[in-house]
Coordinates of C-alpha atoms and ligand atoms in Angstrom, one line a residue:
X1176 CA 142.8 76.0 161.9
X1177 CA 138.9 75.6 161.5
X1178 CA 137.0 73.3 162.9
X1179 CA 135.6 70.4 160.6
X1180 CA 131.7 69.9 161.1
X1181 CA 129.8 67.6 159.3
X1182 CA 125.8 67.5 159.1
X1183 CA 124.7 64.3 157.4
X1184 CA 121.7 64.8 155.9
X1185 CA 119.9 67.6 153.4
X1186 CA 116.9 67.8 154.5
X1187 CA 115.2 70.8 156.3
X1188 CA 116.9 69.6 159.7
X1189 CA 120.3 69.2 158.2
X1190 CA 120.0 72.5 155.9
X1191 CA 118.8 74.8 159.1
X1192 CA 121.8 73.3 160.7
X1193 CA 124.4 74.0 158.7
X1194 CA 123.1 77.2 158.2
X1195 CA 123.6 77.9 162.0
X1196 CA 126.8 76.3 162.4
X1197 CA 128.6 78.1 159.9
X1198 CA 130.7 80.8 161.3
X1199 CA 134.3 82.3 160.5
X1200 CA 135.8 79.2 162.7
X1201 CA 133.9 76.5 161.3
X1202 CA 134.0 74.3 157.7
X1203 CA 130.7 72.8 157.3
X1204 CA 130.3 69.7 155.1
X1205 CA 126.8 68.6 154.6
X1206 CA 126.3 65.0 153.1
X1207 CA 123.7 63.8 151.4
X1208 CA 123.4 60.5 150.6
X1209 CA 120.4 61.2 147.5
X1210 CA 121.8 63.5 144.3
X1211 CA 119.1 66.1 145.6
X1212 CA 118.7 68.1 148.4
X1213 CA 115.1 69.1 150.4
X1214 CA 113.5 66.7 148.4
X1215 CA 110.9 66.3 151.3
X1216 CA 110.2 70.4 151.9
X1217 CA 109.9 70.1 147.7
X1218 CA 106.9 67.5 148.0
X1219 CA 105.5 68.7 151.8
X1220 CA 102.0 70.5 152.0
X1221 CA 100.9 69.3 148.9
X1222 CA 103.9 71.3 147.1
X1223 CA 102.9 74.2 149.4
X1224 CA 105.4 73.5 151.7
X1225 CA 103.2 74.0 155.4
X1226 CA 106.2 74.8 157.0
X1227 CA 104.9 76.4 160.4
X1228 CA 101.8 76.5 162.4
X1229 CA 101.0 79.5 163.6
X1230 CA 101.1 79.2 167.4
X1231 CA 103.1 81.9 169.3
X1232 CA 103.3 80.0 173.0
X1233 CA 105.7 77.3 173.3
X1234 CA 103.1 76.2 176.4
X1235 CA 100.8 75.3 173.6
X1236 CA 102.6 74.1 170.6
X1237 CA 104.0 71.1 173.0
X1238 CA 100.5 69.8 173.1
X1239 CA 100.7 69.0 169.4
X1240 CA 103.9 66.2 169.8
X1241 CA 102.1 62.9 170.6
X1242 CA 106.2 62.2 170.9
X1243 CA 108.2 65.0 172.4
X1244 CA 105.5 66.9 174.2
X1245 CA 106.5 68.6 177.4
X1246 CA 110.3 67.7 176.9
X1247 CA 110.7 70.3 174.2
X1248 CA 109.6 73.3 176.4
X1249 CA 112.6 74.2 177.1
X1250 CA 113.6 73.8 173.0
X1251 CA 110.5 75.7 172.0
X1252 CA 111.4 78.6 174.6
X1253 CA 114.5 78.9 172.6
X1254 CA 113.5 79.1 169.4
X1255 CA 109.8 78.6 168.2
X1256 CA 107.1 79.8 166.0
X1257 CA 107.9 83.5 166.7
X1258 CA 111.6 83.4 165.7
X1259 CA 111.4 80.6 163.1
X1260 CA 109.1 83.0 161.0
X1261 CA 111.3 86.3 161.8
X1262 CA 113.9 84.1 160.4
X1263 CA 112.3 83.3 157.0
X1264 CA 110.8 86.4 156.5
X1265 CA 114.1 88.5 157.2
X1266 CA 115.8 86.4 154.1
X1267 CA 112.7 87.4 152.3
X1268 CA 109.8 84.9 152.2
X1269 CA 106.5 86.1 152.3
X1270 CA 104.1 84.5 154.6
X1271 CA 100.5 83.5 155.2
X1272 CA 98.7 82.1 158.0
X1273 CA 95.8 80.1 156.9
X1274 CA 92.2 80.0 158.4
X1275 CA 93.1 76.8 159.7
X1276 CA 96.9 78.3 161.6
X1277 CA 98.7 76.7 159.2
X1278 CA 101.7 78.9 158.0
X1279 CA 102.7 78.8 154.1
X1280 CA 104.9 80.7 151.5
X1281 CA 102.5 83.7 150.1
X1282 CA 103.6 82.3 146.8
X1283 CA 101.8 79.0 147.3
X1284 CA 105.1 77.0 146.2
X1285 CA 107.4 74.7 148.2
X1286 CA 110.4 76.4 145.7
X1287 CA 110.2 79.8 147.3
X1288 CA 111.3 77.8 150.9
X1289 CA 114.0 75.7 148.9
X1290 CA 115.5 79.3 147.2
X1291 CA 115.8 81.0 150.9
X1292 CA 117.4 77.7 152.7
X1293 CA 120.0 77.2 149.8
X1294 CA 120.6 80.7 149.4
X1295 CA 121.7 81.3 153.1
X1296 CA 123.9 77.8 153.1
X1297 CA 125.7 79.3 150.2
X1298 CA 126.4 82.3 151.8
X1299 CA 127.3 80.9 154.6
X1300 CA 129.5 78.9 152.9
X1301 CA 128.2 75.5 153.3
X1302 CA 129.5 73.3 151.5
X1303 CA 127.1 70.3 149.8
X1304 CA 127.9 67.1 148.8
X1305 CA 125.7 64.5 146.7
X1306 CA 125.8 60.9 146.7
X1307 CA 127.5 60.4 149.7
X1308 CA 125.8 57.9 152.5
X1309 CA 127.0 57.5 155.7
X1310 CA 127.6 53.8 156.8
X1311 CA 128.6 53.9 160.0
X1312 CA 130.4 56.3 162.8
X1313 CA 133.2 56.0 164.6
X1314 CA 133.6 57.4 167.9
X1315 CA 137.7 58.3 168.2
X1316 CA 139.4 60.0 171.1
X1317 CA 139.0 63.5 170.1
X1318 CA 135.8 64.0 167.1
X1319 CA 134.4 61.4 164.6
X1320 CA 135.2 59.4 161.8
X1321 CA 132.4 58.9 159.1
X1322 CA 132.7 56.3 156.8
X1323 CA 130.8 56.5 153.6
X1324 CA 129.7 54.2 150.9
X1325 CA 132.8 53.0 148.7
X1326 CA 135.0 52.8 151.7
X1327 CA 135.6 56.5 152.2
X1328 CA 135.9 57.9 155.2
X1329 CA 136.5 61.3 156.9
X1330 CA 137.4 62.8 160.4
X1331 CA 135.3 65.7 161.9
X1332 CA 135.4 67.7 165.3
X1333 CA 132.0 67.8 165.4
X1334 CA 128.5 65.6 163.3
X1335 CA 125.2 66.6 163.4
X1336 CA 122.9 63.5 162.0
X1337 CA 120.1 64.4 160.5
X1338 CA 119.2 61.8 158.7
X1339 CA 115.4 62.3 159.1
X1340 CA 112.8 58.7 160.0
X1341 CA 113.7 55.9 159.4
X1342 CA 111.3 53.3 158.2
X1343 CA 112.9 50.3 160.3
X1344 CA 115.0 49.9 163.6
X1345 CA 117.9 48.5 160.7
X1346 CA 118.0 52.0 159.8
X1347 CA 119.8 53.0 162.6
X1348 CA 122.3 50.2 162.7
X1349 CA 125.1 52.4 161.4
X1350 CA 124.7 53.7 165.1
X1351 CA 125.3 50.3 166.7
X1352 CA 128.8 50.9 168.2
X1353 CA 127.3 53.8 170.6
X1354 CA 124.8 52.0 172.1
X1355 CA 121.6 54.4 172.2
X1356 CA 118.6 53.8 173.4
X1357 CA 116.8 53.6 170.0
X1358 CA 112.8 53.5 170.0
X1359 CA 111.8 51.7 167.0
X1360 CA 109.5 53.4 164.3
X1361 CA 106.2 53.0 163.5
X1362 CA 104.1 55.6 160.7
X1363 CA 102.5 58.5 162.2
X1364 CA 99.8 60.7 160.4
X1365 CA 97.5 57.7 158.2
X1366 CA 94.0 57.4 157.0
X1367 CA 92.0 54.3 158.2
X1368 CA 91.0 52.2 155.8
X1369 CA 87.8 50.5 155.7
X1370 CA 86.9 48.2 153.1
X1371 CA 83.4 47.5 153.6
X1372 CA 82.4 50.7 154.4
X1373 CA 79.0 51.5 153.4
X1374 CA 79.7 55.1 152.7
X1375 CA 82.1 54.5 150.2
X1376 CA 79.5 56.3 147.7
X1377 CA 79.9 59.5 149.8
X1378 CA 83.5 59.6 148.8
X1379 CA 84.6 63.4 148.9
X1380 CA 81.8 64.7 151.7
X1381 CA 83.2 66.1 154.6
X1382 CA 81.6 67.2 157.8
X1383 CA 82.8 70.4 160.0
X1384 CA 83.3 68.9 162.8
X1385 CA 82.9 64.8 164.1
X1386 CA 84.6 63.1 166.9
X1387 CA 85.6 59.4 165.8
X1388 CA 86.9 57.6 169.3
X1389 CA 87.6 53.9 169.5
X1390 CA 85.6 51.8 171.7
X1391 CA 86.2 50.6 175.0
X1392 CA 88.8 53.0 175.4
X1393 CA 89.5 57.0 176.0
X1394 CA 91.2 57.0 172.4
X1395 CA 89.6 59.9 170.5
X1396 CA 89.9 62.5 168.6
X1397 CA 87.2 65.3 167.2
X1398 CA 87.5 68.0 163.9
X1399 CA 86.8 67.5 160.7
X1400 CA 86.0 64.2 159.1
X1401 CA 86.1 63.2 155.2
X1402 CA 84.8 60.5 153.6
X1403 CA 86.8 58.8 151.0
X1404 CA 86.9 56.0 148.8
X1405 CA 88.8 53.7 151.0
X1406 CA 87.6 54.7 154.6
X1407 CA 88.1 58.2 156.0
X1408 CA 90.3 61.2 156.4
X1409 CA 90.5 64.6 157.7
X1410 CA 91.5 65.8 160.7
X1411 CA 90.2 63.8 163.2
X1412 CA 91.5 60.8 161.8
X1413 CA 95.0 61.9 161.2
X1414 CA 95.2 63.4 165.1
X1415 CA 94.0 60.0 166.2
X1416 CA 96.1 58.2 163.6
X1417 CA 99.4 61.0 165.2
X1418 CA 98.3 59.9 169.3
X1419 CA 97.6 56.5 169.0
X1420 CA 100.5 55.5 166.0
X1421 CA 101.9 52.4 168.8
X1422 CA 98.8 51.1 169.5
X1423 CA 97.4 50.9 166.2
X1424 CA 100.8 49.8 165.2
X1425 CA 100.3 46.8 167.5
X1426 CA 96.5 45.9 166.3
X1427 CA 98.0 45.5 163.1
X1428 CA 95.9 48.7 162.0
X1429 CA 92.2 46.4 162.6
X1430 CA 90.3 47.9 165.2
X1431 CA 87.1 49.1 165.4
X1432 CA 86.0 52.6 165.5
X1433 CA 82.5 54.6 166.4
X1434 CA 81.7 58.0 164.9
X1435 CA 79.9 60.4 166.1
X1436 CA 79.1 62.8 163.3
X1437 CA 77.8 66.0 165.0
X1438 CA 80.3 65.9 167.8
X1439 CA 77.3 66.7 170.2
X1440 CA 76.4 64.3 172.9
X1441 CA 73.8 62.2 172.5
X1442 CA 71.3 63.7 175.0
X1443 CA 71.9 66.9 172.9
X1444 CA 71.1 64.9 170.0
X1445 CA 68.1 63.4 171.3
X1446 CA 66.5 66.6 172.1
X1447 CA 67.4 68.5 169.0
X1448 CA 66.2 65.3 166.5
X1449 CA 62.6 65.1 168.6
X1450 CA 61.8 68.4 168.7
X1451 CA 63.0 68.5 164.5
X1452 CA 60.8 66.0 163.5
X1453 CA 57.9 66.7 166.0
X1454 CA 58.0 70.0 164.1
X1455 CA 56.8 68.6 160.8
X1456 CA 54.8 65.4 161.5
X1457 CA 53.5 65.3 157.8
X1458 CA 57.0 65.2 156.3
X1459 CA 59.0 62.3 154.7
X1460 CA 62.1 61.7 157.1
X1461 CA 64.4 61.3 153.9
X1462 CA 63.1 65.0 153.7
X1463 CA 63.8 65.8 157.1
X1464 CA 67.7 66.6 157.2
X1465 CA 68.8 67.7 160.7
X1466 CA 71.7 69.6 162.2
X1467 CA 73.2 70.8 158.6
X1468 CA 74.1 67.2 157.7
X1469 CA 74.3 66.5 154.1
X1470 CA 71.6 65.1 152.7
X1471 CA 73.2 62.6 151.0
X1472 CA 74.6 61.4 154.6
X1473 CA 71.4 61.9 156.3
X1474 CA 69.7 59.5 154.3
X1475 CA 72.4 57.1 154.2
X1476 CA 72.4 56.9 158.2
X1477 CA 68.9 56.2 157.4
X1478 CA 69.8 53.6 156.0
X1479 CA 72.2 52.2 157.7
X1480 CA 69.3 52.4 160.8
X1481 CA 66.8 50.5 158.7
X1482 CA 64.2 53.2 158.5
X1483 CA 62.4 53.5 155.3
X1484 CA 63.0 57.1 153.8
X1485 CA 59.5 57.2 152.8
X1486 CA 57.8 57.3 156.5
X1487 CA 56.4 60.1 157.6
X1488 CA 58.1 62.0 161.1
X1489 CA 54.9 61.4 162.9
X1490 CA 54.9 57.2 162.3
X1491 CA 58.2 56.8 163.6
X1492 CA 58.6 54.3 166.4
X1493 CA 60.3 54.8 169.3
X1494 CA 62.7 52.2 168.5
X1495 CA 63.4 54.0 164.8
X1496 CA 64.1 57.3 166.9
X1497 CA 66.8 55.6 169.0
X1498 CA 68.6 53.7 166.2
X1499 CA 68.7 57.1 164.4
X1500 CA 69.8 58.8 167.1
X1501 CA 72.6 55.7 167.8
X1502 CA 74.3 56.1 164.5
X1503 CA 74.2 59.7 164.3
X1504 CA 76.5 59.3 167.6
X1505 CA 77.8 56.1 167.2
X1506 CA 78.2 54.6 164.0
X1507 CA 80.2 51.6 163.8
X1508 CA 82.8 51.1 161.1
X1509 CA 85.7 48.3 161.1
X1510 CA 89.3 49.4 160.3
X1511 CA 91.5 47.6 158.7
X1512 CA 95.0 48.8 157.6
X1513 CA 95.9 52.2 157.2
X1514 CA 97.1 54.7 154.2
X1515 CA 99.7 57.4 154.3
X1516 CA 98.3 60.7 153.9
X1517 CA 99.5 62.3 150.9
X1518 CA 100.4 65.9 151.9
X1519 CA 102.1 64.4 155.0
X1520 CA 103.4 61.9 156.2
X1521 CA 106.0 60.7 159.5
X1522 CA 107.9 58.6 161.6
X1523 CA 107.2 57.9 165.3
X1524 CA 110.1 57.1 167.4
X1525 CA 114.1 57.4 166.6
X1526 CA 116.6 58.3 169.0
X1527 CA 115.3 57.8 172.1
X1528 CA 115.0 61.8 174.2
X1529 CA 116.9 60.6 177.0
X1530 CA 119.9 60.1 175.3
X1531 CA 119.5 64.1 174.1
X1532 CA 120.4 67.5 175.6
X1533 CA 117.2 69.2 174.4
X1534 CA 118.8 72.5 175.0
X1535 CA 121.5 72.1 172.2
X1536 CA 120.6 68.3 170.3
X1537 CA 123.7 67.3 171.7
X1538 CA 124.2 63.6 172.4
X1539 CA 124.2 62.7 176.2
X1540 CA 127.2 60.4 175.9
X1541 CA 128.7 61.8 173.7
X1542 CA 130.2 65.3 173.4
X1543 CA 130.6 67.0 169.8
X1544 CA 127.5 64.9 168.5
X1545 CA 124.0 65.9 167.7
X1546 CA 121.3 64.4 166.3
X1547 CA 118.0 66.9 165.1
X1548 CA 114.7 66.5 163.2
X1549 CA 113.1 63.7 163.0
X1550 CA 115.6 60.9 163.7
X1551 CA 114.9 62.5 167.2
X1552 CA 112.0 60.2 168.7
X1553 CA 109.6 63.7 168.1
X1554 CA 107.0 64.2 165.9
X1555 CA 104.0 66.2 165.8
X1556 CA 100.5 66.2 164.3
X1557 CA 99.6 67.8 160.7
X1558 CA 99.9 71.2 160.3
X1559 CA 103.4 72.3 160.0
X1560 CA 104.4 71.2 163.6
X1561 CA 107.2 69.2 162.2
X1562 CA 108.9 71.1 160.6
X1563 CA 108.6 73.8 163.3
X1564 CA 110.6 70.8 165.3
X1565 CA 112.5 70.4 162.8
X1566 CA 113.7 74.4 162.4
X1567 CA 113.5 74.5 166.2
X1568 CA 116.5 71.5 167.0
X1569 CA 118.4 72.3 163.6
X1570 CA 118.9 75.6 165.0
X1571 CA 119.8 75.1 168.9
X1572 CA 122.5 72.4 167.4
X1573 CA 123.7 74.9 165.2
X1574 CA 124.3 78.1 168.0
X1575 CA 125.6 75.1 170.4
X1576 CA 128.3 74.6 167.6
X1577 CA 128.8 78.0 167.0
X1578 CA 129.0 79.4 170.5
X1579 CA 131.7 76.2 171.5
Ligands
LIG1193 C1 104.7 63.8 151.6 C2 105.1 64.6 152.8 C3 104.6 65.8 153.1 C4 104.9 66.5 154.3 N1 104.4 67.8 154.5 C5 104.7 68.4 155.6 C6 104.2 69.7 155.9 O1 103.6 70.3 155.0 N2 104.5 70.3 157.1 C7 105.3 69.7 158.0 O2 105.5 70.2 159.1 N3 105.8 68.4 157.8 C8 105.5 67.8 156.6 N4 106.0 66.6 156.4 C9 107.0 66.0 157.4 C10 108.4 66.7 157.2 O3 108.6 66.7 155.8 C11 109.4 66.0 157.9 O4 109.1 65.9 159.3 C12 110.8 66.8 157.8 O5 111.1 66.8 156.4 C13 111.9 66.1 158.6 O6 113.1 66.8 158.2 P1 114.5 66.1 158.4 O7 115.5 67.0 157.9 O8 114.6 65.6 159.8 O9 114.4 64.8 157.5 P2 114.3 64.6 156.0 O10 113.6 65.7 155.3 O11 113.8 63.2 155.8 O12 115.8 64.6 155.5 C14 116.8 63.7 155.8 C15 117.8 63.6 154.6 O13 118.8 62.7 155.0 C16 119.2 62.0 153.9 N5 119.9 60.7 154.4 C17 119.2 59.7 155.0 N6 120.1 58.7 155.3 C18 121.3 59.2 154.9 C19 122.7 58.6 155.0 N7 122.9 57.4 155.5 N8 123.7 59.4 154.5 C20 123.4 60.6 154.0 N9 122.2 61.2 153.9 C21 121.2 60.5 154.3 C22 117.9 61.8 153.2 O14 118.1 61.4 151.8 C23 117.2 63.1 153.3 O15 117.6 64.0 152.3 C24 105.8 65.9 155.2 C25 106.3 64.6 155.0 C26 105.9 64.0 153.8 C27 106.5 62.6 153.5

């Protein structure tokens, strides 16, 4: 007789699963509790679909998992970037890796990932059904019972859960019997707010490279740095938004942050900005842009220093000169709350690692049950890196099922 398995969940975790743990032994049922499956791979990457980042050495990718980090080594030497992208492009799917590392269908469309994952569960056999949500899990002697929505329920040798973050600690309550360590989610990957910002004219501008850190403490984070309508974006915000999700989760998203918008020290700075303006005495300093900045933000720091655009380089105090040089390094901007990012977007914490065999996704405690993707307490910065955590547990669940 075959052997009933039961992934709960469509997403990309769930999918990649049931994919894997099909074999000539096995049934595979995969629930889902929506009436459409991938909806999240559909939206990701701004419809793109950023589904790896291009980083062959597990050593390095585990650097990019504010949650997860050197525990998945021994995941990621399984079954990484290199085989992850092998896999898609042997069922077909073109690739590209952006300037940036970030990995994308060639065609530009999130679709072209949904066609390969549905067309390898179907051959495999999976089968998937809609509109069912699991409601809670019952450990018996030998496998699971799942109980659904309406007061159906099911026996399985084996369940994968991959039920992807939840918003609230409640959302694990269907797990209540097994007592697992459970760490309790808080949103990764946000933009910072700032409603009195100054620059809120600049919206759109982006520099190359900044480093925004917050005071009084070694939080930072350095790339590039937009300006937007309600605060700021980019890079550097989202990795610092990714590293520091608790803490900011605990200031209630108000804290103060300094930016420095060369991402050169200020002794660098110092020397560069005398030895600029000492070159042109006769000029305006509105007219005096430095070190590639915009214009538009040069004068606005300016500004925001109190020196009058109209002075010429040679009449500027000392005291100008420092306070130029101070928000060029240091300008201070008060946060207060946060917005998801559009084009991604996560959960920090889940199932807590300890309770997981990283090798397989299997449950600790409890023999016959994994739990993969993000209901795992991993996540990673932008750039594909969840997914890639996603493809990397989905699949080590799966072999673990299929080698039993
Ligand atoms: C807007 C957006 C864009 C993103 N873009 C990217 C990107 O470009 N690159 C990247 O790496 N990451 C991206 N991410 C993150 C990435 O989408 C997730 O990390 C990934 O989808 C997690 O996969 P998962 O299968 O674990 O969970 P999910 O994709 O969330 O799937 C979980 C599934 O389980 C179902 N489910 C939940 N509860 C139940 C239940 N009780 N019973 C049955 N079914 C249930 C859900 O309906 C869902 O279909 C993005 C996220 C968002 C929100």
């Amino acid at each position: 007789m075959k052997r009933r398995i039961a992934i709960v969940g469509a997403g990309a975790a769930g999918f990649f699963t049931a994919i894997h743990a099909a074999s000539e032994n096995t049934e595979v049922q995969l629930f889902e509790k929506s009436n459409k499956v991938l909806a999240k791979v559909r939206i990701s990457g701004g419809g793109r679909c950023n589904l790896l980042h291009h980083c062959p050495y597990p050593n390095e990718l585990i650097k990019a998992y504010p949650r997860g980090g050197k525990s998945l080594k021994k995941a990621f030497g399984q079954f990484a970037y290199q085989e992850s992208r092998s896999w898609f492009e042997a069922k077909g799917l073109a690739l590209k890796v952006e300037e940036d590392e970030r990995v994308f269908p060639q065609s530009n469309s999130s679709q072209s990932v949904i066609d390969v994952l549905e067309k390898a569960a179907a051959e495999a056999q999976v089968k998937v059904i809609l509109q069912k949500e699991l409601k809670r899990l019952e450990v018996l002697e030998e496998g699971y019972r799942l109980h659904f929505r309406g007061d159906e329920s099911e026996n399985f040798d084996a369940v994968v859960l991959a039920l992807g973050g939840q918003a609230k600690l409640k959302g694990f309550d269907f797990l209540k019997d097994l007592n697992l360590k459970i760490v309790p989610p808080v949103p990764s990957l946000f933009t910072f707010n700032v409603p009195d910002s100054p620059l809120k004219e600049l919206q759109g501008l982006s520099v190359p490279s900044a480093r925004v850190q917050i005071p009084g403490s070694n939080w930072k984070q350095e790339g590039p740095l937009l300006i937007t309508h309600w605060g700021f974006s980019g890079p550097a915000v989202l990795k610092l938004s990714a590293w520091q999700a608790r803490d900011f989760h605990e200031m209630d998203y108000k804290f103060p942050i300094l930016i420095n918008w060369l991402n050169r020290s200020e002794e660098e700075v110092r020397g560069a900005l005398n030895e600029h303006l000492d070159s042109q005495p006769a000029r305006t300093v509105a007219n005096s842009r430095c070190f590639d900045l915009a214009t538009r933000l040069w004068r606005a720091l300016l500004h925001l220093a109190q020196i009058p655009g109209d002075k010429h380089n040679r009449d500027l105090s000392k005291k100008e000169r420092n306070r130029l040089i101070e928000y060029l390094v240091r300008s201070p901007f008060q946060v207060n709350g946060k917005t998801t990012f559009k084009e991604e977007f996560v959960t920090a914490g889940g199932i807590d690692l300890q309770e997981i065999d990283l090798s397989s996704y299997q449950l600790k405690s409890y023999p016959k049950l994994f739990a993969v993707g993000e209901m795992v307490n991993v996540d990673g910065i932008t750039g594909g890196y969840n997914f890639q955590h996603a493809w990397t547990s989905a699949y080590l669940a799966g072999k673990a099922i299929t080698e039993r």
